[in-house]
Coordinates of C-alpha atoms in Angstrom, one line a residue:
M1 CA 0.0 0.1 0.1
D2 CA 1.2 3.5 -1.0
T3 CA 2.1 5.5 2.2
A4 CA 3.3 9.1 2.7
A5 CA 6.9 8.1 3.9
T6 CA 7.5 5.4 1.3
T7 CA 5.8 5.9 -1.7
P8 CA 8.2 6.8 -4.4
G9 CA 7.0 9.5 -6.5
T10 CA 4.3 11.3 -3.7
P11 CA 4.8 14.8 -3.5
S12 CA 6.7 15.4 0.0
G13 CA 4.0 17.9 1.0
Q14 CA 1.2 15.3 1.6
A15 CA 3.4 13.7 4.1
T16 CA 0.8 14.6 6.8
A17 CA -2.4 13.4 4.8
S18 CA -4.0 10.1 5.5
P19 CA -2.9 7.2 3.3
L20 CA -6.1 7.2 1.8
A21 CA -6.7 10.9 1.3
Q22 CA -3.3 11.1 -0.2
R23 CA -3.9 8.0 -2.5
W24 CA -7.2 9.5 -3.6
L25 CA -5.9 13.1 -4.4
G26 CA -2.9 12.0 -6.5
E27 CA -5.7 10.3 -8.6
V28 CA -7.7 13.2 -9.3
P29 CA -6.8 14.1 -12.7
I30 CA -7.7 10.5 -13.5
Y31 CA -11.3 11.0 -12.0
A32 CA -11.2 14.4 -13.5
I33 CA -10.5 13.4 -17.1
G34 CA -12.4 9.9 -17.1
C35 CA -15.5 11.7 -15.7
A36 CA -15.2 14.5 -18.5
L37 CA -14.7 11.9 -21.2
M38 CA -17.7 9.6 -20.2
I39 CA -19.8 12.7 -20.2
L40 CA -18.5 13.5 -23.8
C41 CA -19.6 10.1 -25.0
V42 CA -22.9 10.2 -23.3
S43 CA -23.4 13.7 -25.0
L44 CA -22.5 12.4 -28.4
L45 CA -24.7 9.2 -28.0
A46 CA -27.6 11.4 -26.6
A47 CA -27.4 13.6 -29.8
H48 CA -28.1 10.5 -32.1
G49 CA -31.1 9.2 -29.9
I50 CA -28.9 6.8 -28.0
N51 CA -29.3 6.3 -24.4
P52 CA -26.5 4.5 -23.2
G53 CA -28.5 2.9 -19.9
V54 CA -26.6 0.7 -17.1
T55 CA -27.1 -2.6 -18.8
G56 CA -23.4 -2.4 -20.0
I57 CA -22.3 -1.3 -16.5
L58 CA -24.1 -3.8 -14.7
A59 CA -22.8 -6.5 -17.1
N60 CA -19.3 -5.5 -16.6
S61 CA -19.7 -5.3 -12.8
Q62 CA -20.7 -8.7 -12.8
I63 CA -17.6 -9.8 -14.8
F64 CA -15.2 -8.0 -12.3
F65 CA -17.3 -9.8 -9.5
M66 CA -16.5 -12.9 -10.9
F67 CA -12.6 -12.3 -10.9
V68 CA -12.8 -10.9 -7.9
V69 CA -14.4 -14.5 -6.3
V70 CA -11.7 -16.5 -8.5
L71 CA -9.0 -14.5 -7.3
A72 CA -10.0 -14.5 -3.7
C73 CA -10.4 -18.6 -3.9
W74 CA -6.9 -18.8 -5.6
D75 CA -5.4 -16.3 -2.8
A76 CA -7.2 -18.3 0.1
V77 CA -6.0 -21.5 -1.1
R78 CA -2.6 -20.3 -1.6
E79 CA -2.3 -19.3 1.6
L80 CA -3.7 -22.1 3.5
H81 CA -1.2 -24.4 1.2
R82 CA 1.6 -22.4 2.3
H83 CA 0.9 -22.1 6.2
R84 CA -1.1 -25.5 6.8
P85 CA -2.8 -23.5 9.6
D86 CA -4.8 -25.6 12.5
S87 CA -7.9 -23.5 11.9
P88 CA -8.0 -22.4 8.5
V89 CA -10.9 -20.1 9.0
A90 CA -9.4 -18.1 11.6
H91 CA -6.1 -17.9 9.7
L92 CA -8.1 -16.3 6.7
K93 CA -9.9 -14.4 9.0
A94 CA -6.9 -12.7 10.6
R95 CA -5.4 -12.2 7.0
Y96 CA -8.4 -10.3 5.4
S97 CA -9.3 -8.2 8.3
T98 CA -6.0 -6.4 9.0
P99 CA -6.5 -2.5 8.8
E100 CA -3.6 -2.8 5.9
F101 CA -6.0 -4.8 4.1
R102 CA -9.0 -3.1 4.3
L103 CA -7.0 0.0 3.4
R104 CA -5.8 -1.3 0.3
V105 CA -9.0 -2.5 -0.7
A106 CA -10.5 0.8 0.1
A107 CA -8.0 2.7 -1.8
G108 CA -8.2 1.0 -5.1
L109 CA -11.9 0.8 -5.2
P110 CA -12.2 4.4 -7.0
M111 CA -9.9 3.0 -9.9
L112 CA -11.7 0.0 -10.0
G113 CA -14.8 1.9 -10.7
V114 CA -13.3 3.8 -13.5
A115 CA -12.7 0.8 -15.2
I116 CA -16.2 -0.6 -14.6
F117 CA -17.9 2.3 -16.1
L118 CA -15.5 3.0 -19.1
L119 CA -15.6 -0.1 -21.0
P120 CA -19.7 -0.1 -21.6
Y121 CA -19.4 3.4 -22.9
F122 CA -16.7 2.4 -25.2
S123 CA -18.8 -0.4 -26.5
K124 CA -21.6 1.9 -26.9
M125 CA -19.3 4.5 -29.0
K126 CA -17.7 1.4 -31.2
S127 CA -20.9 0.1 -31.9
A128 CA -22.2 4.0 -32.9
I129 CA -19.2 4.5 -35.4
P130 CA -21.6 4.2 -38.7
L131 CA -23.5 7.2 -37.2
F132 CA -20.6 9.5 -37.2
N133 CA -18.7 8.1 -40.0
A134 CA -18.4 5.6 -42.9
Y135 CA -16.4 2.6 -43.0
T136 CA -14.0 3.9 -46.0
W137 CA -10.6 3.4 -44.8
D138 CA -9.9 -0.2 -45.5
R139 CA -8.6 0.0 -49.2
A140 CA -6.0 2.4 -47.6
F141 CA -4.9 0.3 -45.1
I142 CA -4.7 -2.3 -47.5
E143 CA -2.4 -0.3 -49.5
W144 CA -0.5 0.9 -46.7
D145 CA 0.1 -3.0 -45.5
R146 CA 1.3 -3.9 -49.0
A147 CA 3.9 -0.7 -49.2
I148 CA 5.4 -2.2 -46.1
F149 CA 5.3 -5.8 -47.1
F150 CA 6.6 -5.4 -50.7
G151 CA 3.5 -6.0 -52.6
Q152 CA 2.1 -8.5 -50.4
D153 CA -1.0 -8.5 -47.9
A154 CA 0.5 -9.1 -44.1
W155 CA -1.2 -12.2 -43.8
Q156 CA 0.7 -13.8 -46.8
V157 CA 4.1 -13.0 -45.3
L158 CA 3.2 -14.5 -42.1
Q159 CA 1.2 -17.8 -43.6
P160 CA 4.4 -19.9 -44.4
V161 CA 5.4 -19.6 -40.8
L162 CA 2.0 -19.8 -39.0
G163 CA -0.1 -21.0 -41.7
Y164 CA -0.9 -24.5 -39.7
P165 CA -3.9 -25.4 -38.0
I166 CA -2.8 -26.2 -34.5
V167 CA -0.6 -22.9 -34.7
T168 CA -3.3 -21.1 -35.9
A169 CA -5.5 -22.4 -33.1
T170 CA -3.1 -21.7 -30.5
L171 CA -2.8 -18.1 -31.5
A172 CA -6.4 -17.8 -31.2
L173 CA -6.5 -19.0 -27.8
L174 CA -3.7 -16.5 -26.9
Y175 CA -5.3 -13.8 -28.8
H176 CA -8.4 -14.6 -26.6
L177 CA -6.4 -14.4 -23.3
W178 CA -6.1 -10.8 -23.9
F179 CA -9.3 -10.5 -22.2
L180 CA -7.6 -11.3 -19.0
L181 CA -6.0 -7.8 -19.0
L182 CA -9.2 -6.1 -19.0
Y183 CA -10.0 -7.6 -15.6
P184 CA -7.5 -9.2 -13.3
G185 CA -4.7 -7.1 -15.0
V186 CA -6.9 -4.2 -14.2
M187 CA -7.5 -5.3 -10.7
F188 CA -3.6 -5.8 -10.2
F189 CA -3.0 -2.1 -10.8
A190 CA -5.8 -0.7 -8.6
F191 CA -4.8 -2.9 -5.4
A192 CA -1.2 -4.2 -5.7
N193 CA 1.5 -2.3 -3.9
I194 CA 3.3 -0.9 -6.7
D195 CA 4.9 2.8 -7.4
S196 CA 2.2 5.5 -7.2
R197 CA 3.5 7.2 -10.5
V198 CA 3.4 4.1 -12.5
R199 CA -0.1 3.3 -11.2
R200 CA -1.4 6.5 -12.1
Q201 CA 0.1 6.7 -15.4
F202 CA -1.2 3.1 -16.1
F203 CA -4.9 4.3 -15.3
L204 CA -4.8 7.6 -16.7
S205 CA -3.1 5.9 -20.3
Y206 CA -5.9 3.2 -19.9
V207 CA -8.7 5.6 -19.8
L208 CA -7.0 7.9 -22.7
S209 CA -6.3 4.7 -24.9
W210 CA -9.9 3.7 -24.7
T211 CA -11.4 7.0 -25.3
L212 CA -9.2 8.6 -27.7
V213 CA -7.6 5.6 -29.5
G214 CA -10.5 3.0 -29.5
G215 CA -13.2 5.9 -29.7
A216 CA -11.8 9.0 -31.3
M217 CA -9.4 7.6 -33.7
A218 CA -11.5 4.5 -34.6
T219 CA -14.2 6.7 -35.7
W220 CA -12.1 9.1 -37.8
L221 CA -10.3 5.9 -39.4
A222 CA -13.4 3.8 -39.7
S223 CA -12.6 0.4 -40.8
V224 CA -13.8 -3.1 -40.5
G225 CA -10.8 -5.4 -41.1
P226 CA -9.8 -8.2 -43.2
C227 CA -12.4 -10.4 -41.9
F228 CA -15.5 -8.3 -42.5
V229 CA -14.5 -6.8 -45.8
G230 CA -16.0 -9.4 -47.6
P231 CA -19.3 -9.7 -46.0
M232 CA -19.7 -5.8 -45.2
L233 CA -18.2 -4.3 -48.0
G234 CA -18.1 -6.8 -50.7
N235 CA -14.2 -6.8 -50.9
S236 CA -12.9 -10.2 -51.7
T237 CA -9.5 -9.1 -50.9
F238 CA -9.3 -11.6 -48.2
D239 CA -11.3 -14.6 -49.3
A240 CA -8.3 -16.8 -49.4
Q241 CA -7.4 -16.2 -45.9
M242 CA -10.8 -16.8 -44.6
A243 CA -10.8 -19.9 -46.5
Y244 CA -7.8 -21.0 -44.9
L245 CA -9.1 -20.0 -41.2
Y246 CA -12.3 -22.3 -42.3
A247 CA -10.4 -25.1 -43.4
A248 CA -8.1 -24.9 -40.4
N249 CA -11.4 -24.8 -38.2
E250 CA -12.3 -28.3 -39.8
Q251 CA -8.9 -29.9 -38.1
V252 CA -8.8 -27.6 -34.9
P253 CA -11.4 -25.5 -33.4
I254 CA -10.5 -21.6 -34.2
M255 CA -11.8 -20.0 -31.3
V256 CA -11.9 -16.3 -33.2
L257 CA -14.4 -17.8 -36.1
P258 CA -17.4 -17.8 -33.7
V259 CA -16.8 -14.6 -32.3
Q260 CA -16.2 -12.9 -36.0
E261 CA -19.7 -14.5 -36.8
M262 CA -21.2 -13.5 -33.7
L263 CA -20.1 -9.7 -34.0
L264 CA -21.3 -9.8 -37.8
E265 CA -24.6 -10.8 -36.6
W266 CA -24.6 -8.5 -33.9
Y267 CA -23.9 -5.9 -36.5
G268 CA -26.5 -6.7 -38.8
K269 CA -29.0 -6.7 -35.8
D270 CA -28.0 -3.3 -34.7
Q271 CA -27.0 -4.9 -31.4
S272 CA -24.9 -2.7 -28.7
G273 CA -23.9 -4.5 -25.9
L274 CA -20.7 -4.7 -24.1
G275 CA -17.9 -6.1 -26.2
S276 CA -20.0 -5.5 -29.8
G277 CA -19.3 -3.3 -32.4
I278 CA -16.7 -3.7 -35.5
T279 CA -13.4 -1.6 -36.0
A280 CA -10.0 -2.5 -37.3
M281 CA -7.8 0.8 -37.0
P282 CA -6.2 1.4 -34.6
S283 CA -6.2 -2.4 -32.8
M284 CA -7.1 -2.1 -29.1
H285 CA -5.8 -5.4 -28.3
C286 CA -2.4 -4.0 -29.5
A287 CA -2.8 -0.7 -27.9
I288 CA -3.6 -2.2 -24.3
A289 CA -1.0 -5.2 -24.6
F290 CA 1.7 -2.5 -25.5
L291 CA 0.3 -0.3 -22.5
Y292 CA 0.9 -3.2 -20.1
W293 CA 4.4 -3.4 -21.5
I294 CA 5.1 -0.1 -20.9
A295 CA 3.7 -0.1 -17.3
V296 CA 5.0 -3.5 -16.0
R297 CA 8.3 -3.2 -17.2
R298 CA 8.7 -0.4 -14.5
I299 CA 7.7 -2.9 -12.1
S300 CA 9.3 -6.1 -12.9
P301 CA 11.8 -6.6 -15.6
K302 CA 11.1 -10.3 -15.9
W303 CA 7.6 -9.8 -16.4
G304 CA 8.1 -6.9 -18.5
A305 CA 10.0 -9.1 -21.0
F306 CA 6.8 -11.5 -20.8
F307 CA 4.5 -8.6 -21.8
A308 CA 7.0 -7.8 -24.7
V309 CA 6.6 -11.2 -25.9
F310 CA 2.6 -11.3 -25.2
F311 CA 2.4 -8.0 -27.4
F312 CA 4.3 -9.3 -30.1
I313 CA 2.0 -12.3 -30.2
T314 CA -1.0 -10.2 -30.1
W315 CA 0.1 -8.2 -33.1
I316 CA 1.0 -10.9 -35.2
S317 CA -2.3 -12.9 -34.3
S318 CA -4.3 -9.9 -34.9
V319 CA -3.0 -9.9 -38.7
H320 CA -3.0 -13.9 -39.0
L321 CA -6.6 -14.2 -37.4
A322 CA -7.8 -11.6 -40.1
Y323 CA -9.3 -9.0 -37.1
H324 CA -6.4 -6.5 -38.5
Y325 CA -4.1 -5.0 -40.8
A326 CA -0.4 -4.7 -39.8
V327 CA -0.6 -1.4 -39.5
D328 CA -3.8 -1.0 -37.2
G329 CA -1.3 -2.4 -34.5
L330 CA 2.0 0.2 -35.8
V331 CA -0.6 3.1 -35.4
S332 CA -1.7 1.7 -31.9
L333 CA 1.7 1.5 -30.7
L334 CA 2.8 5.0 -31.8
A335 CA -0.5 6.3 -30.4
V336 CA -0.3 4.9 -26.6
A337 CA 3.3 5.5 -26.6
A338 CA 2.4 9.3 -27.0
I339 CA -0.5 8.8 -24.6
W340 CA 2.1 7.4 -22.1
A341 CA 4.4 10.4 -22.4
V342 CA 1.4 12.7 -22.0
S343 CA 0.1 10.9 -19.1
Q344 CA 3.5 11.3 -17.4
R345 CA 3.4 14.8 -17.8
I346 CA 0.0 15.1 -16.2
V347 CA 1.0 13.4 -13.2
A348 CA 4.0 15.4 -12.5
A349 CA 2.5 18.5 -13.1
W350 CA -0.7 17.4 -10.6
D351 CA 2.1 16.4 -8.2
K352 CA 4.1 19.7 -8.7
W353 CA 0.9 21.5 -7.8
T354 CA 0.1 19.7 -4.9
D355 CA 3.2 19.7 -3.2
A356 CA 3.9 23.6 -3.8
R357 CA 0.1 24.0 -2.4
D358 CA 0.9 21.7 0.7
Q359 CA 4.3 23.6 1.1
A360 CA 2.4 27.0 1.2
V361 CA -0.2 25.6 3.6
L362 CA 2.7 24.4 5.7
R363 CA 4.4 27.5 5.9
T364 CA 1.3 29.5 6.8
N365 CA 0.4 27.2 9.5
T366 CA 4.0 27.7 11.0
V367 CA 4.7 31.4 10.9
P368 CA 4.5 32.5 14.4
A369 CA 1.7 34.7 15.8
E370 CA 2.6 38.6 15.6

């Protein structure tokens, strides 16, 4: 848990504040920017007659609660196996009722709340892209890929290495495991005892990535991706790639194919629930995986290396599985790198301002009376 005396990156003027107040004060820019962007999303949707409602928020809350239960059970089993206490109930009660544990949970709840509210609004905006802009960019991105890969589509370059059903099925499984970054991964950053600056940069970048990269840029650069250009836009460029994926599925189940079919069905029915919507550029899978690499490598070099590999696998999988063009991941990488740099400046400026304010208050309170 962050403390006034030991947390790196905590303004010295906040040393007299309670740990809870200190933590929440440091996160004010995230709350403010997150709320402002969500209000903007709601306003844009309302202007087009769309009421976001609370259904998505409730569904997202249920998923987070499920992971809370799973992680709590895992932690309890690990704790009991490690210590083998005479009274398991008493041991677990003592572990989870300490003031330090309660403080850590309370401190992380606002960030968890931001994550719970954010994704449903993103899903609504993603589903509403056709209301704001037509899907007109696919042809440009196909040409960009071919310019990079000497006239070939990116999937054709990867196919000699990855074009085996068992490899494709494995990459599809790993691509779906990205889902864990949105739930247990977010919970780690909300509740773990890590550097305060890294935590705040992560969450501010997380908020900005979903709204600016996955919302604003996705609307501006509206595109559907290789797997959807055929059924949605009548473009046959990737028919051979889809034919391979369906042929591979006859030998080993390819997990992404039912999801792609479901997204296409939802699009046809104009459904806009949690996780719905079709957009290719930029790739949010790549954006979030890259964000985790940037943040985690500042916490643990070993896990940083793991997430570097995970990001690379996510990128090539997004191309091989026909979700994205190669340039989708490249643009995501550059955008998140810029967002991380901006977030660092915002956090540093906020800490500088609060530190100066607290020092001024301290001087005022210690001036001897006339």
